[in-house]
Coordinates of C-alpha atoms in Angstrom, one line a residue:
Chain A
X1 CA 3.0 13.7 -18.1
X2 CA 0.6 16.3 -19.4
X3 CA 0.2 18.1 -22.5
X4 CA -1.6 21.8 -22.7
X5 CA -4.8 21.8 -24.5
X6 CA -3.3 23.4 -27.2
X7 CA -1.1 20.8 -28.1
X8 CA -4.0 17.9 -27.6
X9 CA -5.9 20.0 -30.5
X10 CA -2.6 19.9 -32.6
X11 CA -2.8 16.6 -32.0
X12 CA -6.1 15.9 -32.6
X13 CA -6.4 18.3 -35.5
X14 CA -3.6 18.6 -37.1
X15 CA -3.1 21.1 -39.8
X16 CA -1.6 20.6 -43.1
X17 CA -1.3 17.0 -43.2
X18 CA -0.4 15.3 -46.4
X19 CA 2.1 14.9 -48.9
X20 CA 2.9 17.1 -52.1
X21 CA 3.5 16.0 -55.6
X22 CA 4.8 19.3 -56.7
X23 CA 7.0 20.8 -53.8
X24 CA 9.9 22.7 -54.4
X25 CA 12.0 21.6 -51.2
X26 CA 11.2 18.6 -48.9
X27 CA 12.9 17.8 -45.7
X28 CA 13.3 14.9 -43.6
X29 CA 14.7 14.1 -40.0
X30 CA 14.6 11.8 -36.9
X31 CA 14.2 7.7 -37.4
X32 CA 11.7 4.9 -36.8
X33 CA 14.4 3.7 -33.8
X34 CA 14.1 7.1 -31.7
X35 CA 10.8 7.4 -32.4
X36 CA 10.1 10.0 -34.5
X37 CA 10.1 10.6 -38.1
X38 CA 9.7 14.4 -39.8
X39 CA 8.7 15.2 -43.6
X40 CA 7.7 18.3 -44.4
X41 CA 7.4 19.4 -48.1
X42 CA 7.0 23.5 -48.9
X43 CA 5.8 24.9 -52.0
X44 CA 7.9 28.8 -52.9
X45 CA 6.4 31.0 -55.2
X46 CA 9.4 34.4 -55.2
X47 CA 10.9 33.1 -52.5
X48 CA 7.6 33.1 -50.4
X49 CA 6.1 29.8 -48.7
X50 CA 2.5 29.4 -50.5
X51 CA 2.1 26.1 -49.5
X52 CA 3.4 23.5 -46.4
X53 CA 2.3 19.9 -45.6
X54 CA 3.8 17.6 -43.3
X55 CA 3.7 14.0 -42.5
X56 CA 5.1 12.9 -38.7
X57 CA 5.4 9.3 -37.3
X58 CA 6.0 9.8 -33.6
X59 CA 4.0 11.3 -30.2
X60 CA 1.4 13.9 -29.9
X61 CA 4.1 16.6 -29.1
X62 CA 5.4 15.7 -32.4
X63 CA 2.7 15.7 -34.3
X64 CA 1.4 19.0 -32.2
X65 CA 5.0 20.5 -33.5
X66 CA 5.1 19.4 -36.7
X67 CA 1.1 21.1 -37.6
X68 CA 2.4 24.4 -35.7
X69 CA 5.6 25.1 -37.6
X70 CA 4.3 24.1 -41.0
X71 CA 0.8 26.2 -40.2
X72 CA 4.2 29.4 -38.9
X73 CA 6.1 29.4 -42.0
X74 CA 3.3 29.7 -44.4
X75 CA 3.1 32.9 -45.9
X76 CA 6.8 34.1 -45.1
X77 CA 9.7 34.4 -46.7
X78 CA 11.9 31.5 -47.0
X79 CA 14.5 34.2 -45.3
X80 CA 11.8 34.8 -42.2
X81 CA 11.0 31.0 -42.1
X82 CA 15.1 30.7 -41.5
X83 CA 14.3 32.7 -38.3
X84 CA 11.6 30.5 -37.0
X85 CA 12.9 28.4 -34.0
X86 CA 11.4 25.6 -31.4
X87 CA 10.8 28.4 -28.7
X88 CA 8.6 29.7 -31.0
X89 CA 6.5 26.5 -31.7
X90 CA 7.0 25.5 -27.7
X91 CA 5.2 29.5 -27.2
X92 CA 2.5 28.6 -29.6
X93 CA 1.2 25.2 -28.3
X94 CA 1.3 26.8 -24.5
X95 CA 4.7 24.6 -23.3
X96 CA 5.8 21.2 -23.7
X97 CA 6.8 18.5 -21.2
X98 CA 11.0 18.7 -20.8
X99 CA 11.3 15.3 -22.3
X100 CA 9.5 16.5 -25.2
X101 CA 10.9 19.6 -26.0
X102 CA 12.9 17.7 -28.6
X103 CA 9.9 17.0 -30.8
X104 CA 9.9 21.0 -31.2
X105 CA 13.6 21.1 -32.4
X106 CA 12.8 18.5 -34.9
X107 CA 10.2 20.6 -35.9
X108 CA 12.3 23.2 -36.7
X109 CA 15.3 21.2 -38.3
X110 CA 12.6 19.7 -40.5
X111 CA 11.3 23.3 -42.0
X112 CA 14.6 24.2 -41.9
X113 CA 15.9 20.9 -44.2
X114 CA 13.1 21.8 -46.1
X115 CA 14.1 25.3 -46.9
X116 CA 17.3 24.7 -47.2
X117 CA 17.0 21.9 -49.8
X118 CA 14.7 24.9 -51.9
X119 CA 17.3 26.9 -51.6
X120 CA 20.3 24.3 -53.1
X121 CA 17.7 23.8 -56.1
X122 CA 17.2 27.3 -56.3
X123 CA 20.5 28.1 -56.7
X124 CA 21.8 25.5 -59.4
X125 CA 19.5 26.9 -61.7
Chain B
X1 CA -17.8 10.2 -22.9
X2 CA -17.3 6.7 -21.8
X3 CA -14.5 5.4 -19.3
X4 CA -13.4 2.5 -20.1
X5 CA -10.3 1.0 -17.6
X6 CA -8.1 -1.3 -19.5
X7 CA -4.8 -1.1 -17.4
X8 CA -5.4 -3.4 -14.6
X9 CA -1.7 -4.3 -15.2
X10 CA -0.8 -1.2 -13.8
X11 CA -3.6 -0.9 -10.9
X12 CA -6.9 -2.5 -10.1
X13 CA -9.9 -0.8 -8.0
X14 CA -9.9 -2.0 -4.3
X15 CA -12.9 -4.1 -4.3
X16 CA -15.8 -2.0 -2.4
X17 CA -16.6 -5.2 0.1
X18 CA -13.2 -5.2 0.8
X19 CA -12.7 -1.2 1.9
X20 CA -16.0 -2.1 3.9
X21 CA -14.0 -4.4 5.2
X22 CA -11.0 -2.4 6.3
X23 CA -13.0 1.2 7.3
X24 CA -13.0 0.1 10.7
X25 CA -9.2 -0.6 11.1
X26 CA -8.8 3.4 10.3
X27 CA -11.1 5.0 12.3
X28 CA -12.0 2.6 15.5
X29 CA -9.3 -0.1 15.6
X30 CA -6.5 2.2 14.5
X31 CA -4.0 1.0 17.5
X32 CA -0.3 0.6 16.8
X33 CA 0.5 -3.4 16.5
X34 CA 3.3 -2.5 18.1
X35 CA 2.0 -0.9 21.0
X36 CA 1.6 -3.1 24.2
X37 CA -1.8 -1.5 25.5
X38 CA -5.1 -3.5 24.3
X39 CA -5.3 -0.8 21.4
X40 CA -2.2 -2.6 20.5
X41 CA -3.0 -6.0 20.9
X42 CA -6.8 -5.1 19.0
X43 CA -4.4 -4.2 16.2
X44 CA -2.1 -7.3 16.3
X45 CA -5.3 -9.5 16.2
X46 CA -5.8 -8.4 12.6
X47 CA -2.2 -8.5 11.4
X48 CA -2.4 -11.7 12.7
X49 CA -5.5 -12.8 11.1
X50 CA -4.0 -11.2 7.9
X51 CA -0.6 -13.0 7.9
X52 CA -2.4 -16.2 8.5
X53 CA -4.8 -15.7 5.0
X54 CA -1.9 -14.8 3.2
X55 CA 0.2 -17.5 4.2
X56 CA -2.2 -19.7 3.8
X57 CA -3.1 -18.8 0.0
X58 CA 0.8 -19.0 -0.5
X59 CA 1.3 -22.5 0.8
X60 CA 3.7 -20.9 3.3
X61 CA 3.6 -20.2 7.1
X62 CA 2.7 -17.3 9.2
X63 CA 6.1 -16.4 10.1
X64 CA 7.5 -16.9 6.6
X65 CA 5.2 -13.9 5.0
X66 CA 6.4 -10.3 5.8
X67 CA 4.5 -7.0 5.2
X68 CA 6.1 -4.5 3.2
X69 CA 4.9 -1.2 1.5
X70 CA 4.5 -3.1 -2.3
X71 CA 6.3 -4.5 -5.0
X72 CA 9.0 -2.6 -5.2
X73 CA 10.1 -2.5 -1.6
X74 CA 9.7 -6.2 -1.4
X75 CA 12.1 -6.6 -5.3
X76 CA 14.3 -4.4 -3.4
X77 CA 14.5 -6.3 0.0
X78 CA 14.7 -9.9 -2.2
X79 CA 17.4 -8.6 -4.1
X80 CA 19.8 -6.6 -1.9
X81 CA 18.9 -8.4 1.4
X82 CA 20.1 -11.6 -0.2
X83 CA 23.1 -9.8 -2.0
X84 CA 24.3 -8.7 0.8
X85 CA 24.0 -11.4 3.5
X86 CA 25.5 -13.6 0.8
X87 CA 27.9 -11.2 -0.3
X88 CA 31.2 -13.4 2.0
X89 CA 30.0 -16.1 -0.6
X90 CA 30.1 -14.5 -3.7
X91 CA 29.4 -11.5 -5.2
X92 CA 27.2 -13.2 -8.7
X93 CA 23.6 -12.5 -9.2
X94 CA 21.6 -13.6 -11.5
X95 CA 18.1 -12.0 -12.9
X96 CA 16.3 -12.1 -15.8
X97 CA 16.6 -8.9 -18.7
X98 CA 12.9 -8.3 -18.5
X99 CA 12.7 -8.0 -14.8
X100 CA 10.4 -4.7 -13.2
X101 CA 12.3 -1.9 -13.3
X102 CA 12.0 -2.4 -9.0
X103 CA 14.6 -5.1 -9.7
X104 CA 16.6 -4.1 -12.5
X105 CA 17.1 -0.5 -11.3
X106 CA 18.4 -2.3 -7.8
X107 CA 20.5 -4.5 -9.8
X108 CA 22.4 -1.6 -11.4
X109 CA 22.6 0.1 -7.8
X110 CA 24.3 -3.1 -6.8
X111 CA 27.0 -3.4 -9.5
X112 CA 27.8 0.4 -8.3
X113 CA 28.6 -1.7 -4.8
X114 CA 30.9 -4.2 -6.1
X115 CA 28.7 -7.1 -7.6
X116 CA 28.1 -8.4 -10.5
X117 CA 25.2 -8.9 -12.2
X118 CA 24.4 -11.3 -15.3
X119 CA 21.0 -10.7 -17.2
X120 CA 19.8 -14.1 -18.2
X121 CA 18.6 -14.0 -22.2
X122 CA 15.0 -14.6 -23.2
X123 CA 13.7 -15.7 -26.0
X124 CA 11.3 -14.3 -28.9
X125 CA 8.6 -15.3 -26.4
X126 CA 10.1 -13.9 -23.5
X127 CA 11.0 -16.8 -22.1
X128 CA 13.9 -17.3 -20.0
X129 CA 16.6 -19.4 -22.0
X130 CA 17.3 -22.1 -19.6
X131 CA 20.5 -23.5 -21.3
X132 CA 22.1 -19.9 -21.4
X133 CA 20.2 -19.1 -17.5
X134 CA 22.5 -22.9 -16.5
X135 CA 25.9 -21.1 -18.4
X136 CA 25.5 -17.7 -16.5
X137 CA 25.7 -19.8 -13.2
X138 CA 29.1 -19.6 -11.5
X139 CA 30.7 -20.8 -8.4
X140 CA 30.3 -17.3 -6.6
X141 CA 26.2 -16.6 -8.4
X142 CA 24.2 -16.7 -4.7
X143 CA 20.9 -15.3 -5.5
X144 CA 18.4 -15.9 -8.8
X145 CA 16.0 -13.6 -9.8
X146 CA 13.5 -14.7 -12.1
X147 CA 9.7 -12.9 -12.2
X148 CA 7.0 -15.3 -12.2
X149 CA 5.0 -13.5 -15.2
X150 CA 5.6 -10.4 -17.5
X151 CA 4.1 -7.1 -16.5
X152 CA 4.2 -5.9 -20.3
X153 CA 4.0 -9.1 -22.6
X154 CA 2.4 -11.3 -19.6
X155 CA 4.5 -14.7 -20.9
X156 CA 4.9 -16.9 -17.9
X157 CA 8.4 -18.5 -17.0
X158 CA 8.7 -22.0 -16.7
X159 CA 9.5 -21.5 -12.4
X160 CA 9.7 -25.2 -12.1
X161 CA 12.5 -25.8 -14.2
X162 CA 14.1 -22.6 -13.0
X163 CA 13.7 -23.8 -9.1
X164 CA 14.9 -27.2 -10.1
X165 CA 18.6 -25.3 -11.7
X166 CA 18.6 -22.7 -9.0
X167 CA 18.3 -25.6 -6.0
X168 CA 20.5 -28.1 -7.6
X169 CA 23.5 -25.1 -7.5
X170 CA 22.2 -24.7 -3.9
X171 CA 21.4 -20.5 -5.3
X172 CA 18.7 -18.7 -3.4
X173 CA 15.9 -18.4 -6.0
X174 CA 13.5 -15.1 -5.8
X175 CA 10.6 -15.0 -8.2
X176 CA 8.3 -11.3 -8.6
X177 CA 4.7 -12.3 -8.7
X178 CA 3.3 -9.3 -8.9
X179 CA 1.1 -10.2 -12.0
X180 CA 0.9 -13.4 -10.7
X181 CA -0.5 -13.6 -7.8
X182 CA -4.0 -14.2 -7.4
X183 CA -4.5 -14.9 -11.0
X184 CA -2.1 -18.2 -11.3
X185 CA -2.3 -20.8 -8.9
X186 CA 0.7 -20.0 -6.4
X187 CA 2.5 -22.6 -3.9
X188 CA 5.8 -21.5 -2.9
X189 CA 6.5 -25.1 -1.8
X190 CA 5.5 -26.2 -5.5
X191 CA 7.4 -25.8 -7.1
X192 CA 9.8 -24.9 -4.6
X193 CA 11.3 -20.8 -4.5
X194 CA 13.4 -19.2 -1.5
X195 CA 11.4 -15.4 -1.9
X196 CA 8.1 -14.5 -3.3
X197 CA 7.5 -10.8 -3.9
X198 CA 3.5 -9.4 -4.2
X199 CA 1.8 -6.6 -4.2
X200 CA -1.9 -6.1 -2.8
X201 CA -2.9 -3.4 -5.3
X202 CA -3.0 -5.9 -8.6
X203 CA -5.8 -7.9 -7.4
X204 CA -8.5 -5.4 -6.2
X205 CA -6.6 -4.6 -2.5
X206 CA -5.3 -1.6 -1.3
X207 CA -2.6 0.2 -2.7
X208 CA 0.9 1.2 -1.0
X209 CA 1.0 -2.8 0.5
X210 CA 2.7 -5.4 -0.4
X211 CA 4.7 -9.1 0.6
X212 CA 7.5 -10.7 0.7
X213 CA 7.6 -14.4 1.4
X214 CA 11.1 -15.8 2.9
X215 CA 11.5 -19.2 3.2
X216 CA 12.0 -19.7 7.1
X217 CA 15.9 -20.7 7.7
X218 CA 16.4 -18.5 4.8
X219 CA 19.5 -15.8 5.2
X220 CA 18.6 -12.0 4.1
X221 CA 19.9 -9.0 5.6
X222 CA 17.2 -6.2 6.7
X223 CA 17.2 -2.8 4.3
X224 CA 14.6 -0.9 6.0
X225 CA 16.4 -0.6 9.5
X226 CA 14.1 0.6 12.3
X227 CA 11.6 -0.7 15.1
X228 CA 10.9 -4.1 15.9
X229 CA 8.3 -4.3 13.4
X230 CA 8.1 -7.7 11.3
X231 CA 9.7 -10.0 13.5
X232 CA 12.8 -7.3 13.6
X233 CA 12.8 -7.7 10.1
X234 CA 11.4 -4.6 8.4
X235 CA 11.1 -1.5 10.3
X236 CA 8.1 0.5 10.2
X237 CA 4.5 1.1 11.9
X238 CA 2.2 -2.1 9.9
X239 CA 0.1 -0.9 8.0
X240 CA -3.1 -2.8 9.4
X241 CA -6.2 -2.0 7.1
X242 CA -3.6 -2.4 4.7
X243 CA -2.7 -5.5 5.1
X244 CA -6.3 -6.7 6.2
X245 CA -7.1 -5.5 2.7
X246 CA -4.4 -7.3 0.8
X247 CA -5.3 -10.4 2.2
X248 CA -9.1 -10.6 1.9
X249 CA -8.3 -9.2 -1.5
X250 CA -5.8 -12.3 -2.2
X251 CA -8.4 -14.7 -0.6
X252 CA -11.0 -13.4 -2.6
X253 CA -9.0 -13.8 -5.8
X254 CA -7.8 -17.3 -5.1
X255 CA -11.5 -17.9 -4.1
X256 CA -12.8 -16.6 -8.0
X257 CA -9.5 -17.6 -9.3
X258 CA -11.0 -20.1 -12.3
X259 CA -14.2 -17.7 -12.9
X260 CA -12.3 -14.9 -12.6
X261 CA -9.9 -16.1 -15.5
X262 CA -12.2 -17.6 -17.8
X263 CA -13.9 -14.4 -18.1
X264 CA -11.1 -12.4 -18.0
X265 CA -9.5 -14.2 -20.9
X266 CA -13.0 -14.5 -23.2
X267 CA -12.8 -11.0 -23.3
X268 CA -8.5 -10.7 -24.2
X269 CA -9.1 -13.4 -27.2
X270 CA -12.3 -12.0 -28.4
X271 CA -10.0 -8.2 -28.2
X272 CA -6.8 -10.3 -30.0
X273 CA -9.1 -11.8 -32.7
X274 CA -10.4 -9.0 -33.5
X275 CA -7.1 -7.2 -33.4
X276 CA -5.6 -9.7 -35.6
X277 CA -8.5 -10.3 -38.2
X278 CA -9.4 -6.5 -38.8
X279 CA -6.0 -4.2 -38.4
X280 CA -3.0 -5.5 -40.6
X281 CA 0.1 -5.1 -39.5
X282 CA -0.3 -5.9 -36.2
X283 CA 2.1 -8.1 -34.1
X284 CA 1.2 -10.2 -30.5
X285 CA 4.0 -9.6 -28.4
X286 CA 4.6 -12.7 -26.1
X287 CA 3.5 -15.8 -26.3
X288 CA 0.2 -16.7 -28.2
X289 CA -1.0 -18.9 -25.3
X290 CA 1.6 -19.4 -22.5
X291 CA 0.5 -15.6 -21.3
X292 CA -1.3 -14.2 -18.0
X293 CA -5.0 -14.4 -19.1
X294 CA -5.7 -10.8 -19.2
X295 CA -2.7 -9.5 -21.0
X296 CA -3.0 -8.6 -24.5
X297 CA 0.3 -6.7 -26.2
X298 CA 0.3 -5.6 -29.6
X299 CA 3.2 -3.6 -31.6
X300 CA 1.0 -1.8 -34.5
X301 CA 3.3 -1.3 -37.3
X302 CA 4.4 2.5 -38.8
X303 CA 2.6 4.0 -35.5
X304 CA 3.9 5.1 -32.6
X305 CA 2.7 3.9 -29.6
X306 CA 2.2 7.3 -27.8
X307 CA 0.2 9.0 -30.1
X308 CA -2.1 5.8 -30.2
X309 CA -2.3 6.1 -26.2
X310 CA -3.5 9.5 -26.1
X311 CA -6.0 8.9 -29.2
X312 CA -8.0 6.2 -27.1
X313 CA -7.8 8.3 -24.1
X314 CA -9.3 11.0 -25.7
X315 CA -12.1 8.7 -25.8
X316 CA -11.9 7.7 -22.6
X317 CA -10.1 4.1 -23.3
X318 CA -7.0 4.0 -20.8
X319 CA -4.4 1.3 -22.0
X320 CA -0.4 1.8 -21.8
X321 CA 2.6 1.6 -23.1
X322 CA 5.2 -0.5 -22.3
X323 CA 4.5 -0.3 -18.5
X324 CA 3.0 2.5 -16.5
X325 CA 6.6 2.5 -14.1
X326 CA 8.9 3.6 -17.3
X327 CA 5.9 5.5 -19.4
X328 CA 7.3 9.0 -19.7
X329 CA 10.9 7.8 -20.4
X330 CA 11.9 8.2 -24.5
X331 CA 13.4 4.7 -24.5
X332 CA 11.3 1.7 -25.7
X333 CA 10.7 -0.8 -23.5
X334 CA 13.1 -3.2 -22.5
X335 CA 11.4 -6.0 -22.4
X336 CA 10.3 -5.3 -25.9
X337 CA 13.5 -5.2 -27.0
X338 CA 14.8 -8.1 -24.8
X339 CA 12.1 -10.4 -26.9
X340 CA 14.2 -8.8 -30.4
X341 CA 11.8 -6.3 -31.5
X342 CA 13.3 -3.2 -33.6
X343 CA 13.2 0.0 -31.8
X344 CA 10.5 1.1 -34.4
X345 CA 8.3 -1.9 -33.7
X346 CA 9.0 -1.6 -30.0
X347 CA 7.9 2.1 -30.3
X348 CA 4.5 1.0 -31.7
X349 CA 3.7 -1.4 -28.9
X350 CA 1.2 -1.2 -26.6
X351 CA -0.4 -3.2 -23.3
X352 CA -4.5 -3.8 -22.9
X353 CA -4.6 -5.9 -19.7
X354 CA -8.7 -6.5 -19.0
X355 CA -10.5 -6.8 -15.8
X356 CA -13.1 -8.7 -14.1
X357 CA -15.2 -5.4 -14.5
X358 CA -14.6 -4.8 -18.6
X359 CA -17.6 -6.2 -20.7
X360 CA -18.0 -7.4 -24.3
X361 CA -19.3 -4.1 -25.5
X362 CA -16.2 -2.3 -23.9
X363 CA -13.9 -4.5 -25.6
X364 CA -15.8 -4.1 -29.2
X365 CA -15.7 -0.3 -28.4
X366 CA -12.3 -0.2 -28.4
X367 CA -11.3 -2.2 -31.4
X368 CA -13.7 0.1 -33.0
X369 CA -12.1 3.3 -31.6
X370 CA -8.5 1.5 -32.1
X371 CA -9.0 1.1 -36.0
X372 CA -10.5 4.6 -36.4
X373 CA -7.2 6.1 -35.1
X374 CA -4.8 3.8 -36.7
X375 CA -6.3 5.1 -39.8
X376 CA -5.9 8.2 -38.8
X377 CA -2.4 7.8 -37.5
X378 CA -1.5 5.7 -40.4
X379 CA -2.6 8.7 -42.8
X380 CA -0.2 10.6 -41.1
X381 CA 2.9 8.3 -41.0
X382 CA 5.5 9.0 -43.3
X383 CA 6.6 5.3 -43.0
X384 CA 3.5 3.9 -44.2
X385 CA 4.2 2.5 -47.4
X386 CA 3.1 4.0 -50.4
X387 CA 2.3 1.2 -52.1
X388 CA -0.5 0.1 -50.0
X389 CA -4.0 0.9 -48.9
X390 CA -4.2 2.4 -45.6
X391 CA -7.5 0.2 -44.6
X392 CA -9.0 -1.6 -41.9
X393 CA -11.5 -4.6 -42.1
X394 CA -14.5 -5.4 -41.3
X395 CA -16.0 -7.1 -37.9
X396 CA -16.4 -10.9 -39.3
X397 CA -19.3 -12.9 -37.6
X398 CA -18.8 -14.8 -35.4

């Protein structure tokens, strides 16, 4: 199997790593038995994505995925984050191995749980 | 950058004398053994001289040992040869649930046919449970399938008891030693199996050549139909610097055997000590001692093992996970879970198996490399706990 150099310098360096005292949504997916475990915590400021950090147990595609969709959605609207998909991550880190492509989805289900549990908050008060 | 070559498990270098050796028998003596002109008969000299050495190391005779492409053919010849030249007897076979995938795979493909197949329990140590292995036995079971050490964890079955159940239910008894061979001292005789599969590529031969040893008077139906190579046994033109090379390369071993070990294993406890004293949250998988001497597997906690295997390549340290023959499949690793590891530990889990080339300083490199990125990994790892320090320790003198 072979991973693009892109995603080998996602791996290596990952961006926004961490977790975040203050966030205003956090989401979560995957599990220790499949091998893979998302958080990613976003910080909103008028419904704009100031802030992202991430913490991923599981392989260098999922570490690789996890850095490049927190590093996307920063800066957007939570609307435009909505919008972001795998493809888009899988385009960014020049292609994944088929049997890894998963690791991008969970990616994007992990902004996406993060987003939408701003928006539930957002909305009660 | 450094290369350091810590997956001999998976594949050893052919020994340099050795392909010295062998040269010849590609360009100058590259007759057909089959062929019945005196570039033949050159050629049959050496399979000959071959099938004698490896016969020899084995305890067995010449016309018990059969060339074959590797491992995997000969798991797949043991197997379905004696399922199916058996199969007016019963239809009951019997192999172990941390077999090579070469037999478990063939297993499967066999239940698809019409047998059935029981996977005999092992314990925490990977140990075949001999009490539950003596249960499983039934009046139609024909063949026993047991592998003679662990490619992953490296624990080595107790294949005198198991010979002594297999025989007394008059079952054909097959034992993989793959891993094995030339590292443990092998006699087919004693203790007493039926089959004996090898491979020439795990002990510094050639790759794409292996054996399988059949007890003469022993029943087996052929699988690769063709010539009349192999005493009509296995079709196919012999491979003859391959099999020159496998069994200098076995003679060798057997030869260096004792040295070879006791080097081999200063380095693996010097790597597990280490391990052990300055990572926490490190399991050995297998046994502590009852394990082939250059096998060290550890499951490092809240990492998984993936990430960890392309950290320490990026530094040049080549290791595996679970097994090079099912790396690049999402599931862990059977055998890891056939000893009752959680998925999530089994994830974590990785195999350093040393070599008669890895030094002192390689293996200190790589604790020092391996506690850098679990660090690292660690920092990253939603499942580390909170509550603790994400630290490693410090080298202790010796």
């Amino acid at each position: 199997m072979l991973y693009t150099e892109k995603v080998m310098e996602a791996f290596q360096n990952p961006k926004n790593v961490g977790d975040m005292e203050d966030y205003d949504g956090m989401g979560q997916t995957g599990s220790e038995a499949c091998g893979d475990i998302m958080q990613v915590f976003i910080k909103v400021e008028n419904d704009r994505i100031v802030d992202a950090k991430f913490k991923t147990y599981g392989c260098a595609a999922a570490i690789a995925s996890s850095s490049t969709a927190t590093e996307l959605i920063k800066g957007m609207t939570v609307e435009e984050a909505l919008q972001v998909t795998n493809k888009r991550v899988i385009e960014i880190l020049g292609g994944l191995p088929p049997q890894k492509v998963h690791c991008s989805v969970l990616a994007e289900e992990t902004i996406k749980a993060a987003i939408e549990d701003y928006i539930q908050k957002r909305d009660k008060k | 950058m450094k290369k350091i070559y810590m997956d001999h498990a998976a594949t050893t270098p052919l020994d340099p004398e050795i392909f010295k050796e062998i040269m010849p028998y590609y360009t100058e003596v590259f007759g057909n053994a089959n062929s019945q002109h005196l570039f033949g008969r050159e050629s049959v000299v050496v399979v000959d001289r071959a099938r004698d050495i490896v016969a020899k190391c084995l305890g067995a005779k010449a016309n018990e040992i059969y060339f074959t492409s590797g491992g995997t053919e000969s798991d797949n010849w043991a197997i379905r040869g004696v399922a199916r030249a058996y199969a007016h007897k019963g239809k009951h076979l019997i192999i172990s649930a941390i077999e090579h995938p070469a037999m478990l795979t063939t297993a499967k493909e066999l239940i698809k046919e019409g047998f059935e197949v029981t996977f005999a329990e092992v314990d925490e140590y990977g140990f075949v449970d001999l009490e539950k292995l003596k249960k499983a036995i039934r009046k139609d079971t024909t063949f026993i399938g047991i592998m003679y050490a662990n490619n992953e964890i490296g624990t080595i079955q107790p294949i005198a008891e198991i010979s002594k159940i297999a025989q007394e239910h008059g079952i054909v008894f097959f034992t993989d030693a793959v891993q094995a061979a030339g590292v443990l001292n092998i006699d087919v005789k004693n203790p007493k199996v039926d089959m004996l599969s090898l491979s020439g590529h795990k002990f510094y031969g050639p790759k794409g050549v292996g054996v399988l040893y059949i007890r003469s008077g022993l029943r087996i139906d052929k699988i690769l139909t063709g010539g009349h190579q192999e005493r009509a046994m296995r079709g196919g033109t012999t491979n003859v610097p391959g099999v020159l090379g496998l069994a200098l390369a076995l003679e060798k071993a057997i030869k260096h055997l004792d040295e070879n070990n006791k080097y081999v294993t200063a380095l693996r406890d010097h790597f597990i000590h280490r391990v052990q004293t300055e990572i926490p949250h490190v399991i050995l998988n297998g046994h502590p001692t009852n394990r082939l001497p250059a096998n060290a597997n550890f499951a490092f906690r809240f990492i998984e093992g993936e990430s960890l295997l392309f950290s320490l390549d990026m530094h040049g340290i080549a290791i595996s996970s679970g097994s090079a023959c099912s790396s690049g499949s999402l599931e862990p690793s059977h055998v890891l879970l056939a000893i009752g590891l959680p998925e999530g530990t089994a994830h974590g889990s990785l195999r350093f198996s040393f070599g008669k080339h890895n030094t002192m300083e390689e293996v200190d490199y790589t604790v020092d490399r391996l506690k850098e990125i679990i660090v690292r990994l660690r920092d990253l790892s939603p499942i580390f706990p909170k509550t603790e320090k994400n630290v490693v320790f410090d080298k202790k003198a010796n």
